[in-house]
Coordinates of C-alpha atoms (C1' of nucleotides) in Angstrom, one line a residue:
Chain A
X6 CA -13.0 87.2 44.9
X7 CA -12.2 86.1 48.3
X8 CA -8.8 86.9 50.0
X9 CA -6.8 84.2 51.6
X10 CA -5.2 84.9 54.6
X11 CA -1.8 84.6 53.3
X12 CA -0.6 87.6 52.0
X13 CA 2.3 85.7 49.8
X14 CA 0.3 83.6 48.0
X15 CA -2.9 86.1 47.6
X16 CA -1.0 87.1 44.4
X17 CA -1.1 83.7 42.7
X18 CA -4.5 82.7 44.0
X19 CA -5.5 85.7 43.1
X20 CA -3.8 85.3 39.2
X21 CA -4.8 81.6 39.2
X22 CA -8.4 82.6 40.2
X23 CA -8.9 84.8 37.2
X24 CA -7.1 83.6 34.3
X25 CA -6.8 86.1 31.5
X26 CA -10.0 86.8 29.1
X27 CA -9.8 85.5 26.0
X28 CA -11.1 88.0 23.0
X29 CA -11.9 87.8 19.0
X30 CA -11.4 90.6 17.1
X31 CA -11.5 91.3 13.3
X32 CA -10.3 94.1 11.2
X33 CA -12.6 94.0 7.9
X34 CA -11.4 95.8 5.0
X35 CA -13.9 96.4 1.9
X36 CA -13.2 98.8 -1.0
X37 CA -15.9 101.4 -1.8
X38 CA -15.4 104.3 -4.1
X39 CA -14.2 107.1 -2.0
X40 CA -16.9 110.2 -1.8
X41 CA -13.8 112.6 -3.7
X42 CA -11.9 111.2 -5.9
X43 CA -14.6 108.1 -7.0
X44 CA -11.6 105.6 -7.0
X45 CA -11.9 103.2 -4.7
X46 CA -10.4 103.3 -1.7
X47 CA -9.6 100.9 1.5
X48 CA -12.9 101.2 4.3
X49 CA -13.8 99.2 7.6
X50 CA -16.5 98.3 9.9
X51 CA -16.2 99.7 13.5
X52 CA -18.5 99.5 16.2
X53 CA -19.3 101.9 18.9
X54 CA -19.1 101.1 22.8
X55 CA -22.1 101.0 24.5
X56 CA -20.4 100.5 28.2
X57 CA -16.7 101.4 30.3
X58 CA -14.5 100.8 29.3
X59 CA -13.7 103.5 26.5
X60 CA -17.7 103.9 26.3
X61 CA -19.0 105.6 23.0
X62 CA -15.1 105.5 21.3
X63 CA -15.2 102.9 18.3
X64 CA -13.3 99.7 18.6
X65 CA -13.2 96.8 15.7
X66 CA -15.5 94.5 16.3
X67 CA -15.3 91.3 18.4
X68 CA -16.1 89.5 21.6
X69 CA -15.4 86.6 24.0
X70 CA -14.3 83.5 22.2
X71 CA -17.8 80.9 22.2
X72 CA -16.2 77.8 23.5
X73 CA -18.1 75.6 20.9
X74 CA -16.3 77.4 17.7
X75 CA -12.5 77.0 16.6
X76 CA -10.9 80.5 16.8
X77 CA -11.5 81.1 13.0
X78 CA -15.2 79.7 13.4
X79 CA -15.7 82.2 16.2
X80 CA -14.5 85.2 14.2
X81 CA -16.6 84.3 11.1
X82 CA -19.7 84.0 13.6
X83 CA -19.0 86.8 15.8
X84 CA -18.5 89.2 12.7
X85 CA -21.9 87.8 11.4
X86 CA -23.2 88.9 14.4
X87 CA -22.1 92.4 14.8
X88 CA -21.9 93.6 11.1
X89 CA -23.6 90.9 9.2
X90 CA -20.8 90.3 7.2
X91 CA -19.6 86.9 5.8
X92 CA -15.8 87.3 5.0
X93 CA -14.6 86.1 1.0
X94 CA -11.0 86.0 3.2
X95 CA -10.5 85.4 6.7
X96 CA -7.3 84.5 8.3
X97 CA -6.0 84.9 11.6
X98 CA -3.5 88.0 12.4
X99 CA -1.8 88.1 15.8
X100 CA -3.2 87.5 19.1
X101 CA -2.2 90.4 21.2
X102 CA -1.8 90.0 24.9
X103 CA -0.1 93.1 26.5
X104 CA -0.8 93.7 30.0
X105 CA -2.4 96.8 30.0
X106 CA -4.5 96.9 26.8
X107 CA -8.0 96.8 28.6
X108 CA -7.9 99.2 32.0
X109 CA -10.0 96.4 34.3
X110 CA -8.8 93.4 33.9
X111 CA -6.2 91.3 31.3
X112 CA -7.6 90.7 28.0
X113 CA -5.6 88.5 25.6
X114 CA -7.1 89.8 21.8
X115 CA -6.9 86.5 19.1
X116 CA -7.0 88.9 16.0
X117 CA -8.5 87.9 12.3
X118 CA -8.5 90.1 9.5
X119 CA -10.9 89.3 6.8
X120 CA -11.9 90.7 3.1
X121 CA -15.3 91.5 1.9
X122 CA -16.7 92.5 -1.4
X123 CA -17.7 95.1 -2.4
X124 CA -20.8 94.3 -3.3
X125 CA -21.2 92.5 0.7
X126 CA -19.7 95.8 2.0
X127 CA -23.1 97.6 0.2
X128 CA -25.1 95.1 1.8
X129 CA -23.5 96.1 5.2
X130 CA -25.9 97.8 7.0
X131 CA -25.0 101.2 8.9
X132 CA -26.6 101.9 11.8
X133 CA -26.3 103.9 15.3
X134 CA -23.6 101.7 16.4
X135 CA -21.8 100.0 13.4
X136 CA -20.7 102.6 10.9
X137 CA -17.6 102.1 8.2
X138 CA -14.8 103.9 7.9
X139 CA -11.8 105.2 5.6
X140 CA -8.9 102.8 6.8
X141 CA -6.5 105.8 6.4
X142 CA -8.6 108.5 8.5
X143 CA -9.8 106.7 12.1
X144 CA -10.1 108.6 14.8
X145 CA -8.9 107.0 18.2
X146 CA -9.9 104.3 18.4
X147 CA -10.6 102.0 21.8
X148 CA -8.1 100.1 23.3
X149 CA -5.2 99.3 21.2
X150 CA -7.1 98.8 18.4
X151 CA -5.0 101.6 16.2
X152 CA -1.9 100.1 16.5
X153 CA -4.1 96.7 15.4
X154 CA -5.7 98.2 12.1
X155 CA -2.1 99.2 11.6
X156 CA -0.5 96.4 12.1
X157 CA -3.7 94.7 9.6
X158 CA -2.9 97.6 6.7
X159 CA 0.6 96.7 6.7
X160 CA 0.1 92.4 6.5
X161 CA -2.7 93.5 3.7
X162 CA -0.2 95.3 2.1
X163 CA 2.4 92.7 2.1
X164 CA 0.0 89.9 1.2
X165 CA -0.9 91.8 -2.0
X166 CA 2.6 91.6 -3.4
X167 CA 2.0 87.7 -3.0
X168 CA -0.7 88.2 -5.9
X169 CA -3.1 85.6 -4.5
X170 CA -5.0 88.0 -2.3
X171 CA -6.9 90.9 -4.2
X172 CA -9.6 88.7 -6.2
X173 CA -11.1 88.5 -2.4
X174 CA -12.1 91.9 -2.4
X175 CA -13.6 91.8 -5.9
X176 CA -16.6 89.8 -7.2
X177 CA -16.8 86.6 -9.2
X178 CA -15.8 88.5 -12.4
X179 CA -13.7 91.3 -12.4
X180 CA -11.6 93.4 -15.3
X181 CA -7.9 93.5 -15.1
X182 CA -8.5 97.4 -14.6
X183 CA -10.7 96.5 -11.5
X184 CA -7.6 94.1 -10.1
X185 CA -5.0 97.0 -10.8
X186 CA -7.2 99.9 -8.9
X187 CA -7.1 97.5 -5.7
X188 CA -3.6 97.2 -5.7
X189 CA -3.9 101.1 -6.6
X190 CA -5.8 102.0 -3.7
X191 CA -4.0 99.2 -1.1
X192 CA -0.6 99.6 -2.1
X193 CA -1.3 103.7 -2.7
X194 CA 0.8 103.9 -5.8
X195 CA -0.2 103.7 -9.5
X196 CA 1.1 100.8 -11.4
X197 CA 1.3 101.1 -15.3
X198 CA -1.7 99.1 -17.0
X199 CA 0.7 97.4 -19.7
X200 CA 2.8 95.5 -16.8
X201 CA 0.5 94.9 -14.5
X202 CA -0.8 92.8 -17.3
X203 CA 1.9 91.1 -18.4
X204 CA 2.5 90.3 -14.6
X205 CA -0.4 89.1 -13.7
X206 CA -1.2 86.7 -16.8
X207 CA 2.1 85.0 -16.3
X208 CA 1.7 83.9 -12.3
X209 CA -1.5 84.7 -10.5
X210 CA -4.4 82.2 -10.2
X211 CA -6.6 83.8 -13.1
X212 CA -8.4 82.8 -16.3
X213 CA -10.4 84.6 -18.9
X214 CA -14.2 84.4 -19.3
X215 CA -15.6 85.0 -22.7
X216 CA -17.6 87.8 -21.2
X217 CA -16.7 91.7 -21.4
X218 CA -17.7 94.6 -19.3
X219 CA -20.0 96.7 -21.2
X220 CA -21.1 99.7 -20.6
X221 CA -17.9 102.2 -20.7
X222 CA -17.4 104.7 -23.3
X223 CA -14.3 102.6 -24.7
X224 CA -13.1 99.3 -25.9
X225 CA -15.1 96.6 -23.3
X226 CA -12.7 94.7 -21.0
X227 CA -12.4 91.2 -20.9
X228 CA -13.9 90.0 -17.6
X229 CA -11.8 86.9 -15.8
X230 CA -12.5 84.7 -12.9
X231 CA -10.0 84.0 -9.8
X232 CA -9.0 80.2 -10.2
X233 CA -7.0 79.8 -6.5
X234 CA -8.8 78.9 -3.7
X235 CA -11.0 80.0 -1.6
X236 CA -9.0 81.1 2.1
X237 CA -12.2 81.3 4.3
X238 CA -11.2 77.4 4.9
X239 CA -12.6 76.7 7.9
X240 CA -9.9 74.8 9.7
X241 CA -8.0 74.8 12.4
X242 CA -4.5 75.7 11.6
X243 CA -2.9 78.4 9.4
X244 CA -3.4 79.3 6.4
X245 CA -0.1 78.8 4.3
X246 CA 0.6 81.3 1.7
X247 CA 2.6 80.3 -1.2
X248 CA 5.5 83.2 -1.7
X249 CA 4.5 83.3 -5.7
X250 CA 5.9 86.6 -6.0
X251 CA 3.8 89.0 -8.1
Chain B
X180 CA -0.8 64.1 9.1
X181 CA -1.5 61.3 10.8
X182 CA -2.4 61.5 13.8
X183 CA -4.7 59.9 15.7
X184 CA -8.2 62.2 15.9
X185 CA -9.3 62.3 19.1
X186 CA -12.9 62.1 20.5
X187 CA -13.7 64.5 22.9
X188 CA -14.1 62.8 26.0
X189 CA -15.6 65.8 28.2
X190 CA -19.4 66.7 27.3
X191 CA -20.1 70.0 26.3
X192 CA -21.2 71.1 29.3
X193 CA -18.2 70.2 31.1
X194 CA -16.4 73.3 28.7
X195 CA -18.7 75.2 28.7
X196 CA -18.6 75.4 32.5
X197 CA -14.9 76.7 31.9
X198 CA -13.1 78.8 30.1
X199 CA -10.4 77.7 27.6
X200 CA -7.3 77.6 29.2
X201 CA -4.5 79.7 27.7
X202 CA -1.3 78.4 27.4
X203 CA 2.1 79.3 25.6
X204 CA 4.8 77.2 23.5
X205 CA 7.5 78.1 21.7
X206 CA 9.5 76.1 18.9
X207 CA 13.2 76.7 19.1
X208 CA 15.5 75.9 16.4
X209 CA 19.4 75.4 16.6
X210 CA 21.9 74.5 14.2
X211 CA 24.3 71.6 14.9
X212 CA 26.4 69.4 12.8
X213 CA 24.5 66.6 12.3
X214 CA 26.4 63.2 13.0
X215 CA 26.4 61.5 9.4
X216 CA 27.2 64.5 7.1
X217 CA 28.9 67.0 9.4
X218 CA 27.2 69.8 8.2
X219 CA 24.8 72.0 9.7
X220 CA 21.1 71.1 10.2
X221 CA 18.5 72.3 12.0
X222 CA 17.6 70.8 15.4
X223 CA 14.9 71.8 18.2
X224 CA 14.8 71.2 21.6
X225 CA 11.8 69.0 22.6
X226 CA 10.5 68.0 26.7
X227 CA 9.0 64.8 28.0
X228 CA 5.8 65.2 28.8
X229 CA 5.6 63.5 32.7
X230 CA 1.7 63.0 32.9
X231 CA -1.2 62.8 30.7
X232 CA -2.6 63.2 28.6
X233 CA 0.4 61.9 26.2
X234 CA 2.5 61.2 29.1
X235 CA 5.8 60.2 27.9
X236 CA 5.8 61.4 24.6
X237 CA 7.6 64.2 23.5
X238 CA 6.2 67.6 22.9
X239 CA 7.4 71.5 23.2
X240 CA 8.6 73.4 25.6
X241 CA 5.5 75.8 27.1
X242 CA 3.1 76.4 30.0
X243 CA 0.6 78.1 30.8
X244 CA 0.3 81.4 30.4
X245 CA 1.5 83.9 33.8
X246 CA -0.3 86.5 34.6
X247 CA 2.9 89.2 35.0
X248 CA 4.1 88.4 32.1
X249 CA 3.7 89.5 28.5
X250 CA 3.2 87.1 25.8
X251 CA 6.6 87.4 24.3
X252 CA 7.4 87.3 27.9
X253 CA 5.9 84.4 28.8
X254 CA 7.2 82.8 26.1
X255 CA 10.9 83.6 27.0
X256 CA 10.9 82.8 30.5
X257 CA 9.4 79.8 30.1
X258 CA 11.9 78.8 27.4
X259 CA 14.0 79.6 30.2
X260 CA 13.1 77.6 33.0
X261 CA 12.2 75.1 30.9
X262 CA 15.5 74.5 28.6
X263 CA 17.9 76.9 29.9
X264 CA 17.8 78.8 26.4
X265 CA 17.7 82.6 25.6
X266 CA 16.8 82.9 22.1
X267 CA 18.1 85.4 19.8
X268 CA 15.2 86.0 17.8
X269 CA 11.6 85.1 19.6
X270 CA 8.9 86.2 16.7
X271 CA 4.8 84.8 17.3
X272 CA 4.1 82.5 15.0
X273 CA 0.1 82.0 15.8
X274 CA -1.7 80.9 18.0
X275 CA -4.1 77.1 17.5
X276 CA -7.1 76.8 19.3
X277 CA -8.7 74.0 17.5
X278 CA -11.5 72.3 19.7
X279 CA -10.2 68.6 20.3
X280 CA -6.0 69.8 20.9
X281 CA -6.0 68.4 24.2
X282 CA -8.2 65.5 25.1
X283 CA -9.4 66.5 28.1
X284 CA -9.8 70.5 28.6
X285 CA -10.0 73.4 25.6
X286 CA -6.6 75.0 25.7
X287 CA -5.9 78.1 23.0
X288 CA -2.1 77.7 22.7
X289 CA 0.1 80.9 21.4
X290 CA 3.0 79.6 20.0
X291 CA 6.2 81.3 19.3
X292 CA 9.0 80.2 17.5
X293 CA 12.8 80.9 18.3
X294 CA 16.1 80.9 17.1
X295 CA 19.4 80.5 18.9
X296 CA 22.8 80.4 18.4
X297 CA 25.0 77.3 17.6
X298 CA 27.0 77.7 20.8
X299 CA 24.0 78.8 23.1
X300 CA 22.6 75.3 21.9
X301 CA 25.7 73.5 23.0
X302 CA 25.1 75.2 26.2
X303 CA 21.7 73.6 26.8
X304 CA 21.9 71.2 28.8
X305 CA 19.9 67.5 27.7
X306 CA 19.0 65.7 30.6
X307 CA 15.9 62.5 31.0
X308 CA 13.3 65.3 29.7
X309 CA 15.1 67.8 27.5
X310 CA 16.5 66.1 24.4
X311 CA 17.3 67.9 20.8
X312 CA 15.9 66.2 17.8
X313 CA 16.9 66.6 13.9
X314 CA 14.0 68.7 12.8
X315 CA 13.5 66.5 9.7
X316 CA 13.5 63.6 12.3
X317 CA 11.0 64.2 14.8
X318 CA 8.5 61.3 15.6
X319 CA 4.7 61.0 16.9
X320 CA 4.3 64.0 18.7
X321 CA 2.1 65.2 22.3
X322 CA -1.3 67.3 21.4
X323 CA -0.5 68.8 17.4
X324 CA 2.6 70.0 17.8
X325 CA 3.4 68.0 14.8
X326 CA 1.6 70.4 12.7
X327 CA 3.1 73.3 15.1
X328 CA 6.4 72.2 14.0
X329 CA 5.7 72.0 10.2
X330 CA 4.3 75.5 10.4
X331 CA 7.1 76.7 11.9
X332 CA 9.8 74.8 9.7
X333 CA 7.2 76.6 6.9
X334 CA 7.9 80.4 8.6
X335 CA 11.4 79.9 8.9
X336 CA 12.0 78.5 5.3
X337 CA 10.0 81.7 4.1
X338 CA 11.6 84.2 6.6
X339 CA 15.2 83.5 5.5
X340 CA 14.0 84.3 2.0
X341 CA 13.8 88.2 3.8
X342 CA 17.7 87.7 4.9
X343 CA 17.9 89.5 7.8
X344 CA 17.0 86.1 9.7
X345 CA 19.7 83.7 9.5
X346 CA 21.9 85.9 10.8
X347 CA 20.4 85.1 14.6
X348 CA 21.3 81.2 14.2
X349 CA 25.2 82.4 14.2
X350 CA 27.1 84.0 16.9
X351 CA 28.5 87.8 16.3
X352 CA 30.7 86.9 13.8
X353 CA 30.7 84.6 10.8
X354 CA 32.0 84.1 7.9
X355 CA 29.8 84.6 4.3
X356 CA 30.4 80.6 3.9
X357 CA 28.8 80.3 7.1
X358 CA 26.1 82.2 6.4
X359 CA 25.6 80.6 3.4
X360 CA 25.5 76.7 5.1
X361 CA 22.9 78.1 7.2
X362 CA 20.3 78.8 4.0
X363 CA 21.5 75.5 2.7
X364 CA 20.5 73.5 5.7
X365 CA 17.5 75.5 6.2
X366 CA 16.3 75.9 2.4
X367 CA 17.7 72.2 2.8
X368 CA 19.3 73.1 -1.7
X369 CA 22.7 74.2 -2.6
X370 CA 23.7 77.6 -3.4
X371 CA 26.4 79.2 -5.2
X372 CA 28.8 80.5 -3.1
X373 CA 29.5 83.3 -5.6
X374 CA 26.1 84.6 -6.7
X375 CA 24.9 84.6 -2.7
X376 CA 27.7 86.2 -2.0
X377 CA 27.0 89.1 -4.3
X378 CA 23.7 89.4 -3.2
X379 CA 24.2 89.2 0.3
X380 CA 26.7 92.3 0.0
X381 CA 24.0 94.2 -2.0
X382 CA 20.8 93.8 0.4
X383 CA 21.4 92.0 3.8
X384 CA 22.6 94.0 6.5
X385 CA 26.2 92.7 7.5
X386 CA 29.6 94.7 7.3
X387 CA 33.2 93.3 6.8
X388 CA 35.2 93.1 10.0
X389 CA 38.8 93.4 9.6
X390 CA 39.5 89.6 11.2
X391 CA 40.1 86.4 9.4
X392 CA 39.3 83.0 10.7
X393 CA 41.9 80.9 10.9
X394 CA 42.7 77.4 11.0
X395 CA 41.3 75.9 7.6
X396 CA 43.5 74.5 5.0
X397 CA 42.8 77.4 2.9
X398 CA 42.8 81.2 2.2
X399 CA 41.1 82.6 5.5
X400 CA 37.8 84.2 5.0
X401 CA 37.0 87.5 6.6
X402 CA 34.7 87.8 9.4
X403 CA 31.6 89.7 9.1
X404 CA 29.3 91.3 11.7
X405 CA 25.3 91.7 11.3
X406 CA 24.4 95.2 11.7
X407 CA 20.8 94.9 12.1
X408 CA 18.5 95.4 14.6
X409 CA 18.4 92.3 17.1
X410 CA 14.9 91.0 17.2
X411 CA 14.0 89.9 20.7
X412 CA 12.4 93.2 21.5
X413 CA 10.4 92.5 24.1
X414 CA 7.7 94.7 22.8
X415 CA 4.1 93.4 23.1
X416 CA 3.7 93.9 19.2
X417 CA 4.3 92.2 16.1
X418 CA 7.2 92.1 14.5
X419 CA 7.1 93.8 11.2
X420 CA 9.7 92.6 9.0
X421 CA 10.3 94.8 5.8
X422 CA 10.1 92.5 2.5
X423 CA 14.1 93.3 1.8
X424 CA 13.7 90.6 -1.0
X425 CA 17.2 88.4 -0.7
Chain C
dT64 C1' -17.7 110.1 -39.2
dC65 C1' -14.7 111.6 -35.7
dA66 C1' -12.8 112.7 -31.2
dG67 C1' -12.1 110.7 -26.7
dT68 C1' -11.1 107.0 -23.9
dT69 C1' -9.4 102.7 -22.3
dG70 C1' -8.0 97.8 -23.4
dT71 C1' -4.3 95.1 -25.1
dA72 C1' 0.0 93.8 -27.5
dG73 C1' 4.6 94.8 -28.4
dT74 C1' 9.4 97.1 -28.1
dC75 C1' 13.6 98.3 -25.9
dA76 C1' 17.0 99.4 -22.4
dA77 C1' 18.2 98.6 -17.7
dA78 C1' 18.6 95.6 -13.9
dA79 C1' 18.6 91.1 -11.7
dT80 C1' 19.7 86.2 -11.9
dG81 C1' 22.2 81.8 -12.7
dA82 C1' 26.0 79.2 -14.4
dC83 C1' 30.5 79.5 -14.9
dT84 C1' 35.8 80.8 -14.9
dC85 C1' 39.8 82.6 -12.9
dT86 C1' 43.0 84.1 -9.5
dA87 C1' 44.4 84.8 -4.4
dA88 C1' 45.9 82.9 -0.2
dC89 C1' 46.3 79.6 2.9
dT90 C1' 47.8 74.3 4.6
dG91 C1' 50.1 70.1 4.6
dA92 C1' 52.9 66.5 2.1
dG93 C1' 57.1 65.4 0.1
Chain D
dC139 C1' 61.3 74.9 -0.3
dT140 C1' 58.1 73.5 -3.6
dC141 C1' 53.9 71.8 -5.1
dA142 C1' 49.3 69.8 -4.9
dG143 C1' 44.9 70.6 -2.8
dT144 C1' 41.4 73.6 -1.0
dT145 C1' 38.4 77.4 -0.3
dA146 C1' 37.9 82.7 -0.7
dG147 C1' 36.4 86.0 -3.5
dA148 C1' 36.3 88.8 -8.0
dG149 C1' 34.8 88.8 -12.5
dT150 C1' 32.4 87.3 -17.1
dC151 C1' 28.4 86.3 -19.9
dA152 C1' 24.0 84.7 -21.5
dT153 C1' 19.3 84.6 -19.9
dT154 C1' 15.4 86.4 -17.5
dT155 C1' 12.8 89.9 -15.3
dT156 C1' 11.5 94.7 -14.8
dG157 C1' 10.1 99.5 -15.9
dA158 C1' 9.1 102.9 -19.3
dC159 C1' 7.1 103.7 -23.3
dT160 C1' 4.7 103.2 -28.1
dA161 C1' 1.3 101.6 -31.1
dC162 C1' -2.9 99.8 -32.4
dA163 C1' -7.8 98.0 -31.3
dA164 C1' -12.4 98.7 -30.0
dC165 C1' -15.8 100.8 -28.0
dT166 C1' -19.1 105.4 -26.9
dG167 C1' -21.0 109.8 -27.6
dA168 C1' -21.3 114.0 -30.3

DNA sequence: TCAGTTGTAGTCAAAATGACTCTAACTGAG
DNA sequence: CTCAGTTAGAGTCATTTTGACTACAACTGA
């Protein structure tokens, strides 16, 4: 950057010359059966740094925004790109733009959190550099990204009680049981079977197959399908959640 | 809605050669009497836009992003150079970075939204490019902001169903009556006065004062004081808001 | 055939909600 | 001074929702 000669307005030519970077990030959760207890439990994608700042820490996964994507087209593809994942739930979180948050220069972070199957989340491969972890036991992380997958946990958290938002981290058929252990494992509290039921047939976006889960060493369940739709629309505004309290 | 699409007039190229330029907007609502009815309804401050593109319509108060400044920060001092206005509650509400928003250049936009007090809103001066509008009255507007605004309209209507919100539309004391006008005009559906008042003494987060307004041709209500935290924390996170069901 | 396990329906008391009534306390008209 | 008019604010009651619990159904594996 070249200086001008007046000291007063090398500030603002100085701003004006290098506007703020624009970032996309996206916190991923997936449920996977935790290695203890085999109830699952809430898990994320992070990738390592391979350069400075906060080189070889893990950070969520992101990058600079493409200028030929929309914000939520640019998270879907740049999470393709890092973890090979394709989001059943994408939408956007907060864009974060503190003035210290990267050590060089002023980053302005455009946030998405997105949900994954399970099944996707197997598919996800591990390597040297992308590596999943559980949401409740990250290290420190780069940047501010802690305060970001907190931040994530608690808008999950809240979304859940909205009942439209849990069939995203389940496949295309699912048990009733299945639906209670995510809330289980999301809202980390147990929930009595008999209610949760009743609940859930009288509001949420569901419908019974004439299919049952066999396999267990009891009465099969009945298996149902999500009948909302499907939030990885890929437009340009928000997406509007109905307050259909569960 | 319908507005007019428009066709991108730069080539690709053209963006790609630079960045998306960042820019920050805030909706503000007031409450005001409205002329017809004389009760309460929601009003925002809207400013001429003095060159293209869009020149002379109306659109809301933002600029571009400054570098010293935090988002939240930006947000409020542009509110105040622009309008005169320090809000009483300044909350993100997301930021749009559709490709086509502005004709010419890609501009990201993080928009906030803001609430201010009857009497600040009074204060504010109107002048040939600063003029209030009834929310529910708005016309064509610059760039989207007409979705912008229905968004917002969509957060607060949903907020005040938390009821720790419209508590920032009053000044520092009100009476339960008042309070209780302001989810009418905002929920824009009558409530009874006797069953909101029972619940607001239960959950929301006012005490009795020992004052009585006086004046009406009636028995004079008490005053009450909000006893809540005052949300224009200048913090450069989100602001978590607990789901303290009203 | 039986014990073990989980799905599913149903019961019942407590709590929350919505519609409503009744009295208190002021003002202004006569 | 008295009374009609108005709104504040407490209370009542039937209905709905919630949480805890019981009972039965339907499968597996021994």
């Amino acid at each position: 950057m070249e200086r001008t000669q007046f000291v007063a307005a090398a500030n603002v030519s100085e701003r004006l010359a290098q506007p703020p970077a624009l970032a996309i990030s996206t916190v991923i959760f997936a449920l996977r059966p935790s290695a203890e207890s085999g109830r699952p439990t809430l898990w994320l994608p992070l990738v390592r740094r391979i350069r400075e700042p906060f080189k070889d820490l893990w950070a969520l996964p992101g990058g600079p925004l493409t200028q030929a994507d929309s914000l939520q087209d640019a998270a879907a593809r740049n999470l393709q790109d890092t973890t090979g994942l394709a989001p059943n739930y994408l939408e956007q979180l907060y864009a974060f733009g503190g003035l210290h948050r990267s050590p060089s220069q002023r980053v302005v972070s455009i946030v998405y959190w997105a949900l994954v199957q399970s099944t996707q989340a197997e598919l996800a491969q591990e390597s040297e550099n992308v590596k999943w972890f559980r949401a409740d036991r990250l290290g420190e992380l780069a940047f501010d990204h802690n305060e970001i997958v907190d931040y994530a946990l608690w808008r999950l958290r809240n979304k859940m009680e909205y009942g439209t938002i849990a069939y995203h981290l389940l496949g295309e058929k699912f048990t009733l049981a299945q639906v209670r252990e995510v809330y289980e494992a999301v809202l980390d509290r147990t929930v009595d079977p008999a209610n949760f039921r009743r609940q859930l047939k009288q509001t949420a976006y569901i419908e019974p197959t004439d299919q049952f889960l066999q396999g267990g060493k009891h009465r099969p369940p009945r298996l149902y399908r999500y009948t909302g739709i499907d939030s990885v629309t890929s437009g340009t505004g928000p997406a509007q959640h109905p307050p259909s309290r569960l």
